[in-house]
Coordinates of C-alpha atoms in Angstrom, one line a residue:
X515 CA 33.5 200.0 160.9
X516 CA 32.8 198.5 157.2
X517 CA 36.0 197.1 155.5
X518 CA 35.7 198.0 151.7
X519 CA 37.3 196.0 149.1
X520 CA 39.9 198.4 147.1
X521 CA 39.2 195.7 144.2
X522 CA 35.7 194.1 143.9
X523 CA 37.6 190.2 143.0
X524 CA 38.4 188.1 146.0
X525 CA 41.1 186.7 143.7
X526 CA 43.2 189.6 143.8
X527 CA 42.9 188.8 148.4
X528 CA 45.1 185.8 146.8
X529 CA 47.5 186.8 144.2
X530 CA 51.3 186.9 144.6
X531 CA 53.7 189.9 143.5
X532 CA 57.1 191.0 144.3
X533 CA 56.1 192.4 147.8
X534 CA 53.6 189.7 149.0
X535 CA 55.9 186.9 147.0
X536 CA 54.1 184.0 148.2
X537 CA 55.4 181.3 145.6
X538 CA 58.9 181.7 146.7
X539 CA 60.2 178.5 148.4
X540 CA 61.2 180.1 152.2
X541 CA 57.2 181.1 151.9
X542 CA 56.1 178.4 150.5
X543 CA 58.4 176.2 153.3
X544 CA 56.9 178.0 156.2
X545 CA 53.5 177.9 154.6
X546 CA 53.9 174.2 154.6
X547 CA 55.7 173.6 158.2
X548 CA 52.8 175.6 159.7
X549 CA 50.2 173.9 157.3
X550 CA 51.5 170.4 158.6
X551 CA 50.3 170.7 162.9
X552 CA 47.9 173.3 161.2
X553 CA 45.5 171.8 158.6
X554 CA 41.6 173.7 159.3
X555 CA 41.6 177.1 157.5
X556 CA 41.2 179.2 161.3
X557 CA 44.2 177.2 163.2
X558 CA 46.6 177.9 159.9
X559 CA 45.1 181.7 159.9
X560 CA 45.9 181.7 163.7
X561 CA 49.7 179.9 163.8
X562 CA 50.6 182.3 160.8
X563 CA 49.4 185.1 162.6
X564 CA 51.2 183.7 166.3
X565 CA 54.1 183.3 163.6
X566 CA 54.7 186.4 162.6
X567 CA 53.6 188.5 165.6
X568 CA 55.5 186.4 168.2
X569 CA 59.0 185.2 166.1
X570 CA 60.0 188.3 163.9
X571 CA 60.6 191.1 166.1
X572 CA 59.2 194.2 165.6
X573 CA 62.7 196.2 164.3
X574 CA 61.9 199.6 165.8
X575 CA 61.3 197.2 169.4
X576 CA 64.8 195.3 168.6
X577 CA 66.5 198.7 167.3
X578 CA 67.2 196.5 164.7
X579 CA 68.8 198.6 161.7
X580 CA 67.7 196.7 158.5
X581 CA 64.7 197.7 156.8
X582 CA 62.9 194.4 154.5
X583 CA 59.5 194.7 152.8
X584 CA 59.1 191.6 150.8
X585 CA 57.7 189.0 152.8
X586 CA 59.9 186.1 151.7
X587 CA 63.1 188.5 152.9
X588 CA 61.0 189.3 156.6
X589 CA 60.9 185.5 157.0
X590 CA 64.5 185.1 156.0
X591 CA 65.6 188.2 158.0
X592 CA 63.7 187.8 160.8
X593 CA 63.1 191.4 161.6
X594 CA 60.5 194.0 160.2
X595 CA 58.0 197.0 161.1
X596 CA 54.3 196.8 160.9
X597 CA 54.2 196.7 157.1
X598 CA 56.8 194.3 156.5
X599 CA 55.2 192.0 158.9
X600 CA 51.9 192.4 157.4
X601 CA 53.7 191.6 153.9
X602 CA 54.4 188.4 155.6
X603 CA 51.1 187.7 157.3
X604 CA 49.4 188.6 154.0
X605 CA 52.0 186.3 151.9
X606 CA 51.4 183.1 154.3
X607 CA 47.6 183.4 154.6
X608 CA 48.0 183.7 150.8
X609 CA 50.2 180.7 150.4
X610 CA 47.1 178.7 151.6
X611 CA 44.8 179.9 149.4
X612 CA 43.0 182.2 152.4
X613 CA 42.1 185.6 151.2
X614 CA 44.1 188.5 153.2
X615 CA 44.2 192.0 152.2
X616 CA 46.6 195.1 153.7
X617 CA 45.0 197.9 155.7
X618 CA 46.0 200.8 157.8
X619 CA 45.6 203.3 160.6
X620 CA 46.4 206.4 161.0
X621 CA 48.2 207.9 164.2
X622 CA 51.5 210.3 164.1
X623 CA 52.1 207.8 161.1
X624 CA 50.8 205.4 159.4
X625 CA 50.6 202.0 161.2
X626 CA 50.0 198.6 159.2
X627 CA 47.5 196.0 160.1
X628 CA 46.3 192.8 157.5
X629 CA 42.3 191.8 157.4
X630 CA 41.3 188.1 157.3
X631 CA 38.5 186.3 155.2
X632 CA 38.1 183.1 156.4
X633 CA 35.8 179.9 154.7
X634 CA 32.3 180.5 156.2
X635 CA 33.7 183.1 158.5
X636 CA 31.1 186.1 158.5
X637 CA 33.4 188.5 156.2
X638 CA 36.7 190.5 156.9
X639 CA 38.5 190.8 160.6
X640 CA 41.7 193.2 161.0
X641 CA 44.5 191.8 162.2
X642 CA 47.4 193.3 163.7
X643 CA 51.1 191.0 163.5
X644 CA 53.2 193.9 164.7
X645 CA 54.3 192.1 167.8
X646 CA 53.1 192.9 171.6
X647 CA 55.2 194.1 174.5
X648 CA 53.9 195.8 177.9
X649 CA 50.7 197.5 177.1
X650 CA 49.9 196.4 173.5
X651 CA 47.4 192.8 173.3
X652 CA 47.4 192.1 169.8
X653 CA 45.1 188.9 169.7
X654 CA 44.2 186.6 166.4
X655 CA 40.2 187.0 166.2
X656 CA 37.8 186.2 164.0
X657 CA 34.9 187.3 166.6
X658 CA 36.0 190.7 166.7
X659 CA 39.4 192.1 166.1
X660 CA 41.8 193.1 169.2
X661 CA 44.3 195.5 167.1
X662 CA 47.6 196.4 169.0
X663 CA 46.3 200.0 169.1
X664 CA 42.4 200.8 168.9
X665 CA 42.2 204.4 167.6
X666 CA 41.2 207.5 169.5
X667 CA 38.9 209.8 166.8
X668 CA 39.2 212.5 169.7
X669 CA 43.2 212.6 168.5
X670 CA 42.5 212.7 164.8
X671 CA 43.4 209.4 164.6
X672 CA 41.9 207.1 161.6
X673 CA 41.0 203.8 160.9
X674 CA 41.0 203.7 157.3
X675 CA 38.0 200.8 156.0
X676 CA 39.9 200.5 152.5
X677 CA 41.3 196.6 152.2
X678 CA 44.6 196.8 149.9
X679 CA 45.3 193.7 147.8
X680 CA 48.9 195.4 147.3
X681 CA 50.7 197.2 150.0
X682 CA 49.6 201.3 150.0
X683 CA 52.0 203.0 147.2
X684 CA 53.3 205.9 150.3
X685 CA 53.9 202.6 152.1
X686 CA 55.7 200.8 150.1
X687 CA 57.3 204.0 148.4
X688 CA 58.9 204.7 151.7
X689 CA 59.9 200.9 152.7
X690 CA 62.3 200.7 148.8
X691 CA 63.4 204.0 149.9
X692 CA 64.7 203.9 153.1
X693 CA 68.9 203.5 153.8
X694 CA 68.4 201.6 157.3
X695 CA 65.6 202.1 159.8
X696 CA 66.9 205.1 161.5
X697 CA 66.3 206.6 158.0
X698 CA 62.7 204.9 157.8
X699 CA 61.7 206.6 160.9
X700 CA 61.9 209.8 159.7
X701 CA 60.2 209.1 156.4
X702 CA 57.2 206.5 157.5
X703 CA 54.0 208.0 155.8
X704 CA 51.8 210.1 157.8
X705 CA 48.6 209.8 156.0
X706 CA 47.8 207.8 152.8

C-alpha cells in the first residue's frame, strides 16, 4: 500500500500542538531518558516505540476507566487506547526531530496506528504502539511493518494510505468527548 502525505511539508511530520505536545517537560524528559542508552535515529525510533507499546497499557486491555489524548497526559497517566498511544508515539519520535505522522484502519471501528520516516530509511513504515497480548505481534519495523492487526479486505475492512500530521478530527472529536472509557466505547469512530 502507498502512504500519502495529508500535507506535502515534512515539517508539519515534526510540529508540536496541543494533542501531540511534544515541548512539554514529561515529553521532553522521556524523550531525553530514552535519547540517553538510545542515540542513532532507528534505536530511539525503536525504544520509543518498545516504550509506549510495552509500558502504557492499552486501557480497554486494563479496563482501565480514564480516557487521555494528549500525549504528555498518556505518559503521565500511564494508560491509553490506540490513539492516545499513538499521540505519544507520534510526540516522542517528534521530540527527536524524527518525522511521524498518525494513520488508521478501519475494522468495527476505527483503530490507530503512527507511520515512521527515518534518516536514509526508504520512506514511511506503519507502526502500531497499541500493546500485544495473546494473538496480536505488534513489531517495530522499518523493513516492512508487522501491525497488531493486518486487515481482511474480504470483511470490508480498510487500511486507510492517508498520513495525518494531526490526529483525525472524528478521532480526536470523540477522545475530548468521552466521560470515561465505558462511554468511549460506544462512541469510537467507525469510519473517517
Amino acid at each position: 500500500m502507498e502512504l500519502i502525505q495529508q500535507v506535502p511539508e515534512l515539517s508539519a511530520y515534526l510540529a508540536a500542538d496541543d494533542v501531540i505536545d511534544h515541548e512539554h517537560p514529561r515529553v521532553r524528559e522521556a524523550a531525553d531518558r530514552l535519547a540517553a542508552s538510545h542515540p542513532d535515529a532507528y534505536s530511539y525510533a525503536k525504544a520509543a516505540f518498545e516504550l509506549v507499546r510495552d509500558t502504557i497499557p492499552h486501557s480497554m486491555d486494563a479496563d482501565d476507566p480514564r480516557v487521555t489524548w494528549r500525549a504528555s497526559d498518556v505518559l503521565e497517566q500511564r494508560t491509553g487506547i490506540c490513539y492516545a498511544k499513538s499521540h505519544a508515539l507520534v510526540a516522542l519520535l517528534r521530540a527527536r526531530s524524527i518525522p511521524a505522522a498518525l494513520c488508521y484502519q478501519k475494522f468495527e471501528v476505527v483503530h490507530g496506528l503512527v507511520a515512521v520516516q527515518l534518516p536514509g530509511g526508504g520512506g514511511w513504515v506503519r507502526q502500531d504502539p497499541r500493546g500485544n497480548k495473546p494473538g496480536v505481534d505488534a513489531q517495530f519495523r522499518m523493513d516492512r511493518e508487522q501491525v497488531a492487526f493486518p486487515v481482511r479486505a474480504e470483511s470490508n475492512e480498510v487500511d486507510y494510505p492517508v498520513l495525518y500530521a494531526k490526529p483525525h478530527p472524528a478521532v480526536l472529536s470523540a477522545l475530548r468527548a468521552a466521560r470515561d472509557r465505558p462511554h468511549l466505547d460506544m462512541t469510537l469512530p467507525t469510519n473517517l
